[in-house]
Short mmCIF file of N, CA and C in Angstrom, two decimals:
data_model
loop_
_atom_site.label_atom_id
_atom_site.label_comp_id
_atom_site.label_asym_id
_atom_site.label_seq_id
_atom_site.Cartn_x
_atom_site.Cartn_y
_atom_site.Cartn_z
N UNK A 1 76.23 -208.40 -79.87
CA UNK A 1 75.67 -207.20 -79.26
C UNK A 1 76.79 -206.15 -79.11
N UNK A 2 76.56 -205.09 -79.45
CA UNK A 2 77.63 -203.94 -79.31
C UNK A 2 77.23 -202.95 -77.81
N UNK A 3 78.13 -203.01 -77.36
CA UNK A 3 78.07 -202.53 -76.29
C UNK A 3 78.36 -200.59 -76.60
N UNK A 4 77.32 -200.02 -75.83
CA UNK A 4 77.35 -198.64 -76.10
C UNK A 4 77.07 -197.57 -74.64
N UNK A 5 77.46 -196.70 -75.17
CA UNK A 5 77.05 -195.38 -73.75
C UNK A 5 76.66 -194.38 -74.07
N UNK A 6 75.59 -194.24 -73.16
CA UNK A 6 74.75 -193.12 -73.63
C UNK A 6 74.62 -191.75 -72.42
N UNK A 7 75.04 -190.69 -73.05
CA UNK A 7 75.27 -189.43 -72.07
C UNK A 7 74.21 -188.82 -72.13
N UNK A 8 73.72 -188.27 -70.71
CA UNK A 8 72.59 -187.92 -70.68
C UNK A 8 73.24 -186.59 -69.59
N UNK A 9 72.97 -185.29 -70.15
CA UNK A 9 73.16 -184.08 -69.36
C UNK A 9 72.23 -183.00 -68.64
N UNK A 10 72.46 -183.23 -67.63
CA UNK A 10 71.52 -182.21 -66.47
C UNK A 10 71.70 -180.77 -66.11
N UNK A 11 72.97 -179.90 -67.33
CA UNK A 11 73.42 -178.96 -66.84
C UNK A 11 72.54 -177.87 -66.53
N UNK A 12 71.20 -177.80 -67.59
CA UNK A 12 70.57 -176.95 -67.99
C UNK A 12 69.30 -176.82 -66.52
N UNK A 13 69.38 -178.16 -65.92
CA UNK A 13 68.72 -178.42 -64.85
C UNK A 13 69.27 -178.13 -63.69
N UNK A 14 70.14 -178.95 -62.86
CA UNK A 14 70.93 -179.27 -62.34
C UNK A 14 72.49 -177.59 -61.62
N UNK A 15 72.72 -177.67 -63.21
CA UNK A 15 73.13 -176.36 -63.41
C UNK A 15 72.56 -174.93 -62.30
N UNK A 16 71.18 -174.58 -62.50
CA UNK A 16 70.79 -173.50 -62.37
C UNK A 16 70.21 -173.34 -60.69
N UNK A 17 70.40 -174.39 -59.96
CA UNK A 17 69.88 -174.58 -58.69
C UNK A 17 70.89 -174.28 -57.56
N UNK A 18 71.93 -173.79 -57.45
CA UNK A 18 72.70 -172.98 -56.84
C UNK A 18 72.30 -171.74 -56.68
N UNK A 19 72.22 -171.48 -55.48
CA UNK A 19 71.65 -169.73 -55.21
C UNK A 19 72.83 -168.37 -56.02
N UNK A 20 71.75 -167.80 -56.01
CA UNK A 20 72.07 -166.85 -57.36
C UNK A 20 72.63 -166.76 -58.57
N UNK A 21 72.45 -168.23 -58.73
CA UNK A 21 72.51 -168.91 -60.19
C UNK A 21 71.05 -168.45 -60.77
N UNK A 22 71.74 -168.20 -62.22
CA UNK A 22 70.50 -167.74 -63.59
C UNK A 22 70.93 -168.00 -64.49
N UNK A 23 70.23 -168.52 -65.87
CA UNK A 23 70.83 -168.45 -66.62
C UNK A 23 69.54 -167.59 -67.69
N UNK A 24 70.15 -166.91 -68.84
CA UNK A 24 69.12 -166.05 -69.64
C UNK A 24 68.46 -167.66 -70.61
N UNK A 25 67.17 -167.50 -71.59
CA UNK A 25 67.15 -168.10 -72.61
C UNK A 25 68.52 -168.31 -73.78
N UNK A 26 68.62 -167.41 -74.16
CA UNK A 26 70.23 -167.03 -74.66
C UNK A 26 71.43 -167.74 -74.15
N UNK A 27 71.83 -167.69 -73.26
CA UNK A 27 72.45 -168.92 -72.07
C UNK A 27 71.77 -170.63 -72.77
N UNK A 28 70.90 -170.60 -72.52
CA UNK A 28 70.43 -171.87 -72.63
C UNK A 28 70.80 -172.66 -73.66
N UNK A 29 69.95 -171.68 -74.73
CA UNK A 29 70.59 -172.48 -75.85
C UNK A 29 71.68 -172.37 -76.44
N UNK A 30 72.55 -171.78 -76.03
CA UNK A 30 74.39 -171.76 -76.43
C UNK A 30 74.94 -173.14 -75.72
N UNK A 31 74.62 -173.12 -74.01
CA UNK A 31 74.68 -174.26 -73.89
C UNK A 31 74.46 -175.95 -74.51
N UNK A 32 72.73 -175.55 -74.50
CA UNK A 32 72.41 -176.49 -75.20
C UNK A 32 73.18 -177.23 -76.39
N UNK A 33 73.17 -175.96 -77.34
CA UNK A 33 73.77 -176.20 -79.08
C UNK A 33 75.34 -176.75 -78.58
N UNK A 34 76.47 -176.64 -77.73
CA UNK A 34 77.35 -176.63 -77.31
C UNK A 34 77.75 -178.56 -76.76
N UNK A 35 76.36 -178.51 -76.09
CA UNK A 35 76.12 -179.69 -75.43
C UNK A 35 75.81 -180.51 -76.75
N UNK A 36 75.02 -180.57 -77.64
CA UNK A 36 74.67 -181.29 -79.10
C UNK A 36 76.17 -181.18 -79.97
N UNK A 37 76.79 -180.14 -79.65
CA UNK A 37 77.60 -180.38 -80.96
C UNK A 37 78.82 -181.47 -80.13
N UNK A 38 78.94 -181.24 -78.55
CA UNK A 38 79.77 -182.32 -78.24
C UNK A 38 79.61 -183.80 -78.40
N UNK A 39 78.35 -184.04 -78.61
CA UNK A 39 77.58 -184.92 -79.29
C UNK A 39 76.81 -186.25 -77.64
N UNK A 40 76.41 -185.06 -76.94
CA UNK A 40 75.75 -185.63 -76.31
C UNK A 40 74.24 -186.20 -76.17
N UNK A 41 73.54 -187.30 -76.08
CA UNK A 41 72.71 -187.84 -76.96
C UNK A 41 71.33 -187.87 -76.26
N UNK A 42 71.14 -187.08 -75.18
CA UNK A 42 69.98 -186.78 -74.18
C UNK A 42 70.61 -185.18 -73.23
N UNK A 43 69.75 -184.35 -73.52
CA UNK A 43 69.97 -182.76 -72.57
C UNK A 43 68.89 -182.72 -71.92
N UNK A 44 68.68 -182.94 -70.83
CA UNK A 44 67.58 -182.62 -69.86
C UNK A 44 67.47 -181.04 -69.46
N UNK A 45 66.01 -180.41 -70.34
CA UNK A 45 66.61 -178.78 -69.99
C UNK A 45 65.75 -178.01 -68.65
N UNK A 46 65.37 -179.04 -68.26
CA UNK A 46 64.84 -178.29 -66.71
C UNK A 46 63.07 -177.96 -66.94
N UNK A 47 63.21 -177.10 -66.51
CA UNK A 47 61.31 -176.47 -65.95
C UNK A 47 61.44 -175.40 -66.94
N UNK A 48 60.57 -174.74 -67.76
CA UNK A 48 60.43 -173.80 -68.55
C UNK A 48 60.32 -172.59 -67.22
N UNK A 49 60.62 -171.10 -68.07
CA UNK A 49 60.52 -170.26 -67.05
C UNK A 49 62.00 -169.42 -66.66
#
C-alpha cells in the first residue's frame, strides 16, 4: 500500500469570511488556477455569489 496525502484547500471559502474581505470572480479564479497549478488536489470554492 502506498501511503499518500491529499490537500484539500478552503482559501476560496474560508478566505473571504473576514470582515471587509471580497474577493472579485477574477480574484477567484487566479487563485483558483494558482491553487491547481501548485498541484493541489481538492479547492473548495465556497457559496456562488
Amino acid at each position: 500500500m502506498t501511503d499518500t496525502v491529499e490537500l484539500f484547500d478552503t482559501t476560496l471559502r474560508d478566505g473571504t469570511q473576514g470582515e471587509h474581505v471580497t474577493l472579485s470572480a477574477r480574484d477567484k479564479m487566479r487563485i483558483a488556477r494558482r491553487l491547481d497549478a501548485f498541484g493541489i488536489d481538492v479547492i473548495e470554492g465556497g457559496w456562488p455569489g
